[in-house]
MMTF fields as JSON, N, C-alpha, C and O atoms, coordinates in Angstrom:
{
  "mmtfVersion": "1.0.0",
  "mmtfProducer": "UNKNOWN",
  "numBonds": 327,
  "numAtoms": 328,
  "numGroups": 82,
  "numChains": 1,
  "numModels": 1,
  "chainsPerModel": [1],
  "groupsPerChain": [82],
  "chainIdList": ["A"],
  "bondAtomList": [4, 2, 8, 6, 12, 10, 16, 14, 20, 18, 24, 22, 28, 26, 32, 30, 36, 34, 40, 38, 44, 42, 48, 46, 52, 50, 56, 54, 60, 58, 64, 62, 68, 66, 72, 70, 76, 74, 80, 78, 84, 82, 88, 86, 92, 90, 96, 94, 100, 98, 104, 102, 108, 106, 112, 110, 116, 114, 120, 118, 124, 122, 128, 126, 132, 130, 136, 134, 140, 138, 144, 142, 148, 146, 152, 150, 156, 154, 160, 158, 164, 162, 168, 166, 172, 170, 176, 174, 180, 178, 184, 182, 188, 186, 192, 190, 196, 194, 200, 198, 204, 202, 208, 206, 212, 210, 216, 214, 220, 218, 224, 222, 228, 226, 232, 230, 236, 234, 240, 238, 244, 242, 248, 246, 252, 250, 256, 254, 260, 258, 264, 262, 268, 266, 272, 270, 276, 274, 280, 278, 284, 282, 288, 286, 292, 290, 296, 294, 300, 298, 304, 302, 308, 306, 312, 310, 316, 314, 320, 318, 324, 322],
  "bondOrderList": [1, 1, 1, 1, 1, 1, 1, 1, 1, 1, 1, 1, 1, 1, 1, 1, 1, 1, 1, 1, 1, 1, 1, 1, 1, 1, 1, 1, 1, 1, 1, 1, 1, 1, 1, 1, 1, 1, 1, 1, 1, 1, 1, 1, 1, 1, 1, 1, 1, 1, 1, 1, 1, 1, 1, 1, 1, 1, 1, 1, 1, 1, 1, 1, 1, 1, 1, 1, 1, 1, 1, 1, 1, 1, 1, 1, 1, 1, 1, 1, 1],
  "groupList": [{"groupName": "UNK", "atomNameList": ["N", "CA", "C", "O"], "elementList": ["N", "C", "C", "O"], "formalChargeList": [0, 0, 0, 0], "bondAtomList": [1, 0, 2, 1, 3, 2], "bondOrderList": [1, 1, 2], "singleLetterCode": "X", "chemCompType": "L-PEPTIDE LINKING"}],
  "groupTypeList": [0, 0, 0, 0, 0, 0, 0, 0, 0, 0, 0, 0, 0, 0, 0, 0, 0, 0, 0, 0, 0, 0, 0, 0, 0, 0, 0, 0, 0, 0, 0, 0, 0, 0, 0, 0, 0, 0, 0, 0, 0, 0, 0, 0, 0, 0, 0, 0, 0, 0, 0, 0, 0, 0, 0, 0, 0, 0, 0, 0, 0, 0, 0, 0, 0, 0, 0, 0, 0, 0, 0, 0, 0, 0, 0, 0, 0, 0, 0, 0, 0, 0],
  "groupIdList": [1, 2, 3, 4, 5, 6, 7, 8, 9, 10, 11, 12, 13, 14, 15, 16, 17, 18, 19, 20, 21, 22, 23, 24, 25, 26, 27, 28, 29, 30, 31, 32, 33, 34, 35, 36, 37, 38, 39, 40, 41, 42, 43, 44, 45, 46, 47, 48, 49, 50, 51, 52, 53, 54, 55, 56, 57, 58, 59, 60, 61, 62, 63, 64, 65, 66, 67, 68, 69, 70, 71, 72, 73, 74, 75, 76, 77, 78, 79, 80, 81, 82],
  "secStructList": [7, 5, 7, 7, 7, 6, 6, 7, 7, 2, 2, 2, 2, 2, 2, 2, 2, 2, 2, 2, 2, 2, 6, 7, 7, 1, 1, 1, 1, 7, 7, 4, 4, 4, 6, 1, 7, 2, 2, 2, 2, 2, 2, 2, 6, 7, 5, 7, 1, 1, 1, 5, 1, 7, 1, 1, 7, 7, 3, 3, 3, 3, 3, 6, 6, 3, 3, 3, 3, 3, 3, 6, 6, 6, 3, 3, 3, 3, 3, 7, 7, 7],
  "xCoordList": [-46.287, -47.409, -47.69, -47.631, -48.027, -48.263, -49.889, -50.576, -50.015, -51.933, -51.863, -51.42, -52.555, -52.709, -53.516, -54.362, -52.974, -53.953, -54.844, -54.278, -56.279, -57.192, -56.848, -56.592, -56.848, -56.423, -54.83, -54.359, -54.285, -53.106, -53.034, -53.718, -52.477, -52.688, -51.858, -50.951, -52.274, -51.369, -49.843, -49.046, -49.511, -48.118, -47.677, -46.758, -48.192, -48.017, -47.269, -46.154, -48.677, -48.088, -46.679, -45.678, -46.697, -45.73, -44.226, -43.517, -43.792, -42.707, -42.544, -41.564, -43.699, -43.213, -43.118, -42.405, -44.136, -43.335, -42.078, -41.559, -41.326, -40.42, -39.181, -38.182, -39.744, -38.818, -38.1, -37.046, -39.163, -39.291, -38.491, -37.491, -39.041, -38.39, -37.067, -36.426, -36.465, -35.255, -34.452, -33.305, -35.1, -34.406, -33.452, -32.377, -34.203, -33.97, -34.31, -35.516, -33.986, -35.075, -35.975, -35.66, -37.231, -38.255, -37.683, -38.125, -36.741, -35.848, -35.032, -34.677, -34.581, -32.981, -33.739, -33.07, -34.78, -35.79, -35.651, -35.611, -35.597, -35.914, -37.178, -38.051, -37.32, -38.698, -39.593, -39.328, -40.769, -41.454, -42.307, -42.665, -42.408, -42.706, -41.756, -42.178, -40.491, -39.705, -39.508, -38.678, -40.382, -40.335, -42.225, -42.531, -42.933, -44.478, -45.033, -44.297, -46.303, -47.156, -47.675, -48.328, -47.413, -47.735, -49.491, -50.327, -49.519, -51.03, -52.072, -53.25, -51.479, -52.527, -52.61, -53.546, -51.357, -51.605, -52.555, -53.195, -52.67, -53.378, -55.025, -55.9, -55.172, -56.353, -56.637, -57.812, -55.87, -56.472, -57.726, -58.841, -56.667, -57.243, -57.598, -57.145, -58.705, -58.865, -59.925, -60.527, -60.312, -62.079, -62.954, -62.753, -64.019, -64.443, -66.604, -67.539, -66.555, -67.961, -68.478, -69.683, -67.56, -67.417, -67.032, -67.021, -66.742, -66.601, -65.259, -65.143, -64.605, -63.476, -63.959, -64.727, -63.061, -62.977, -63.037, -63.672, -61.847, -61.935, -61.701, -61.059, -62.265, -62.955, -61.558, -60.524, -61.676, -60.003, -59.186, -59.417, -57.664, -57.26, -55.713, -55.735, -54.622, -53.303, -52.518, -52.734, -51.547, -50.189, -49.118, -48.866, -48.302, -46.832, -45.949, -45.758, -44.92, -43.602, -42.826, -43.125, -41.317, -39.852, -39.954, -40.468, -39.143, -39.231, -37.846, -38.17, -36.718, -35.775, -35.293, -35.167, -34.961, -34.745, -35.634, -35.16, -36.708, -37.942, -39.179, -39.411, -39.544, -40.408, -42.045, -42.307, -42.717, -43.943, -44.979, -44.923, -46.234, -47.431, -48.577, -48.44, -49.456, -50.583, -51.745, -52.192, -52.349, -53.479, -54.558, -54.227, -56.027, -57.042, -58.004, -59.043, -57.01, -57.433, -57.217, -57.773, -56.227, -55.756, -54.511, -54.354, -53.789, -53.047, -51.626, -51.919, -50.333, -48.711, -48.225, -48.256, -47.773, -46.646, -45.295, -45.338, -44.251, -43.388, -42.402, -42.613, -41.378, -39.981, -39.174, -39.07, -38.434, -36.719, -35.672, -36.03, -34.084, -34.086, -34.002, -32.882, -35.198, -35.556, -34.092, -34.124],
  "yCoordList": [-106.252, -106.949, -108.198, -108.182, -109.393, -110.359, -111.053, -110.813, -111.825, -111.215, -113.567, -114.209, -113.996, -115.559, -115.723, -115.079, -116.685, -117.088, -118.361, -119.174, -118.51, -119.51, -120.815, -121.444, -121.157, -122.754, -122.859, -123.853, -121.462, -121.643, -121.299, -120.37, -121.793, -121.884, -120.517, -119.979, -120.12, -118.996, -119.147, -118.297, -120.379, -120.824, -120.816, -120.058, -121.503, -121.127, -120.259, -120.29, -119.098, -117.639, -117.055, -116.894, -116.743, -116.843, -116.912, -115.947, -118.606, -118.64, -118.107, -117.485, -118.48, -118.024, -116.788, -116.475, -115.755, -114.332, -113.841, -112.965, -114.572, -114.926, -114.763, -114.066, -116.082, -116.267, -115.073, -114.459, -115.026, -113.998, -112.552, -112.107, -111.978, -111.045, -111.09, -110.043, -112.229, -112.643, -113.114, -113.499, -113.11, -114.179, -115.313, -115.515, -116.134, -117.248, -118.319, -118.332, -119.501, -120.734, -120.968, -120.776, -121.481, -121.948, -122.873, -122.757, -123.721, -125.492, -124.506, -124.958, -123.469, -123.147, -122.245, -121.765, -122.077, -121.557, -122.278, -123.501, -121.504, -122.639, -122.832, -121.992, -124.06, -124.273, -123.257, -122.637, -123.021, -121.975, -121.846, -120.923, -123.683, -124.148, -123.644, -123.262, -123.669, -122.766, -121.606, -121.3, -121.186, -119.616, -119.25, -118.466, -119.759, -119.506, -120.865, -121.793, -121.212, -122.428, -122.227, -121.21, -123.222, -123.265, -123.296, -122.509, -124.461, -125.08, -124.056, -124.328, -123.159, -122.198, -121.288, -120.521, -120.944, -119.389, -120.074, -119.259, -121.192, -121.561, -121.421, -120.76, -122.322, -122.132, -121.181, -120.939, -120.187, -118.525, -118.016, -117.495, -118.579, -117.517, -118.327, -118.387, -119.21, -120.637, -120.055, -119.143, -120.413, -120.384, -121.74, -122.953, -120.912, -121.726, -121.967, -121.328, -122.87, -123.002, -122.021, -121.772, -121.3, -120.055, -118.254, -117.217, -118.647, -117.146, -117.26, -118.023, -116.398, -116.326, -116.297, -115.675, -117.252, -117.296, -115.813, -115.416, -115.333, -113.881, -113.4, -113.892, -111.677, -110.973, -110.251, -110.363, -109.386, -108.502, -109.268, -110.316, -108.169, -108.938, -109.448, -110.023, -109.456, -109.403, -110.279, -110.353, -110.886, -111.793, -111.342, -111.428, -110.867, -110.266, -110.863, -111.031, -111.495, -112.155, -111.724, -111.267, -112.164, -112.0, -113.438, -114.24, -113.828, -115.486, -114.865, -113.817, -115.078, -115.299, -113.882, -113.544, -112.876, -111.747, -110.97, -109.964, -111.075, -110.529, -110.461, -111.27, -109.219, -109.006, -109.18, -108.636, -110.226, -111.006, -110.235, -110.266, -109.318, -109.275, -110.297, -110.243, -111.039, -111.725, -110.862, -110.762, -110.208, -109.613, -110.369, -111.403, -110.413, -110.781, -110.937, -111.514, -110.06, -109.995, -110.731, -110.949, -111.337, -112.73, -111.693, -111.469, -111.242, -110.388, -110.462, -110.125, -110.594, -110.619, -109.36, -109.065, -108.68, -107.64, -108.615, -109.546, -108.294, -108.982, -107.333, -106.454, -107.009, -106.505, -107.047, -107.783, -106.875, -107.162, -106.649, -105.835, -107.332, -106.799, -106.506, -106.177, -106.54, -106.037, -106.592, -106.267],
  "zCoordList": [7.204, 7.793, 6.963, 5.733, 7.752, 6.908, 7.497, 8.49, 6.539, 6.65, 6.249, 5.296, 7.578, 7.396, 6.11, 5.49, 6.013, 4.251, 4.856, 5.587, 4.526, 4.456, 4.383, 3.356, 5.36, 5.778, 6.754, 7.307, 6.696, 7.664, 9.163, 9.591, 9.728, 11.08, 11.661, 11.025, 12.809, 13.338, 13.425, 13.029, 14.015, 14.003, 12.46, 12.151, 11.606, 10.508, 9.682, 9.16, 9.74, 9.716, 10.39, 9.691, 11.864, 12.284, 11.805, 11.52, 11.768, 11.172, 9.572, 9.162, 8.774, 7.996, 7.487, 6.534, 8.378, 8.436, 8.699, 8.008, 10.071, 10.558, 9.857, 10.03, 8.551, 7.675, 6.907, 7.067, 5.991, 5.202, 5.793, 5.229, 6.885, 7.649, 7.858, 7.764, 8.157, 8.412, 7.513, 7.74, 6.26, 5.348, 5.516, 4.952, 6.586, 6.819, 6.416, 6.662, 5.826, 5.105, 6.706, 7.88, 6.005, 7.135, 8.377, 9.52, 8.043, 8.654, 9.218, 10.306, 9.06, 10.04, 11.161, 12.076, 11.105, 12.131, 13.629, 13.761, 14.535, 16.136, 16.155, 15.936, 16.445, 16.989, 17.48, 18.51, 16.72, 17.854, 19.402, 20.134, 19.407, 20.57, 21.691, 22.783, 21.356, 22.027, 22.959, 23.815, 22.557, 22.578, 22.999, 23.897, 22.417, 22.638, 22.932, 22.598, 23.55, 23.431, 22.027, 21.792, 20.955, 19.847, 19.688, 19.244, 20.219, 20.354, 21.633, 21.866, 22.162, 22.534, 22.02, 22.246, 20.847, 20.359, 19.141, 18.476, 18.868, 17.401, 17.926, 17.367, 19.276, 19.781, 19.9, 19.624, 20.322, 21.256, 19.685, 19.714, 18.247, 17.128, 16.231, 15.088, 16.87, 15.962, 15.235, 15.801, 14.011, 13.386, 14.156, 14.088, 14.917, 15.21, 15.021, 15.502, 14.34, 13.443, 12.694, 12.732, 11.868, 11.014, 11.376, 10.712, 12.85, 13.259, 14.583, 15.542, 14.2, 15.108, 17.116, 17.85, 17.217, 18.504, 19.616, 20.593, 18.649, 19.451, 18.723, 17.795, 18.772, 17.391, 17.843, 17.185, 19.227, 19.361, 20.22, 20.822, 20.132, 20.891, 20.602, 19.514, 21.056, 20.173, 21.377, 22.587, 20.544, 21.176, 20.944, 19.742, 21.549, 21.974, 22.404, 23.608, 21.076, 21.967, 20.75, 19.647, 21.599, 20.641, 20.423, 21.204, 18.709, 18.22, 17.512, 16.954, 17.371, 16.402, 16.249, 15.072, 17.24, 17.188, 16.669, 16.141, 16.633, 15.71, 17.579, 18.478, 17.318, 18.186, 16.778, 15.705, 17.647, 16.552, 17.421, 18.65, 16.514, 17.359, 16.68, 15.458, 16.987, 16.314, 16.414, 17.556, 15.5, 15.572, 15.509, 14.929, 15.89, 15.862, 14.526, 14.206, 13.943, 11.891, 11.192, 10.115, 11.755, 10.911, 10.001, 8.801, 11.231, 10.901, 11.229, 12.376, 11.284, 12.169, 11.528, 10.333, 12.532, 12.546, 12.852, 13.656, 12.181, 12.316, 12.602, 11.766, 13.775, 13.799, 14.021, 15.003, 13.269, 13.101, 14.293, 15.145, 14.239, 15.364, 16.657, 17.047, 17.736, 18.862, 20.088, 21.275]
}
């Protein structure tokens, strides 16, 4: 499980769970626009005027052979894989 750090964006997180999971460098990554709307999954779980947009609530896709969930915790399950 990889847990967003303060000031990073969901996409962010993402790849670089991604990475890590895959032991892939971050650059040999596909685009994740690719594969998800970048800029709505960032919106869906934005901070917004100190309190999350949406409190529950999860995003489900495959990115790089890796089935990614986004939790509402400021949370990614990353599997390998799928």
């Amino acid at each position: 499980m990889y847990e967003i750090d303060a000031g990073e964006t969901v996409t962010e997180g993402v790849v670089t769970a991604v990475a890590a999971t895959t032991n892939t460098e971050i650059h040999r990554l596909p685009p994740l626009y690719e594969t998800v709307n970048a800029d709505a999954l960032n919106e869906l779980f934005a901070d917004s005027h100190g309190g999350k947009i949406r409190t529950t609530g999860r995003v489900k896709f495959t990115y790089h052979g890796c089935e990614v969930v986004v939790l509402s915790n400021d949370r990614i399950i990353i599997e390998a894989d799928v």
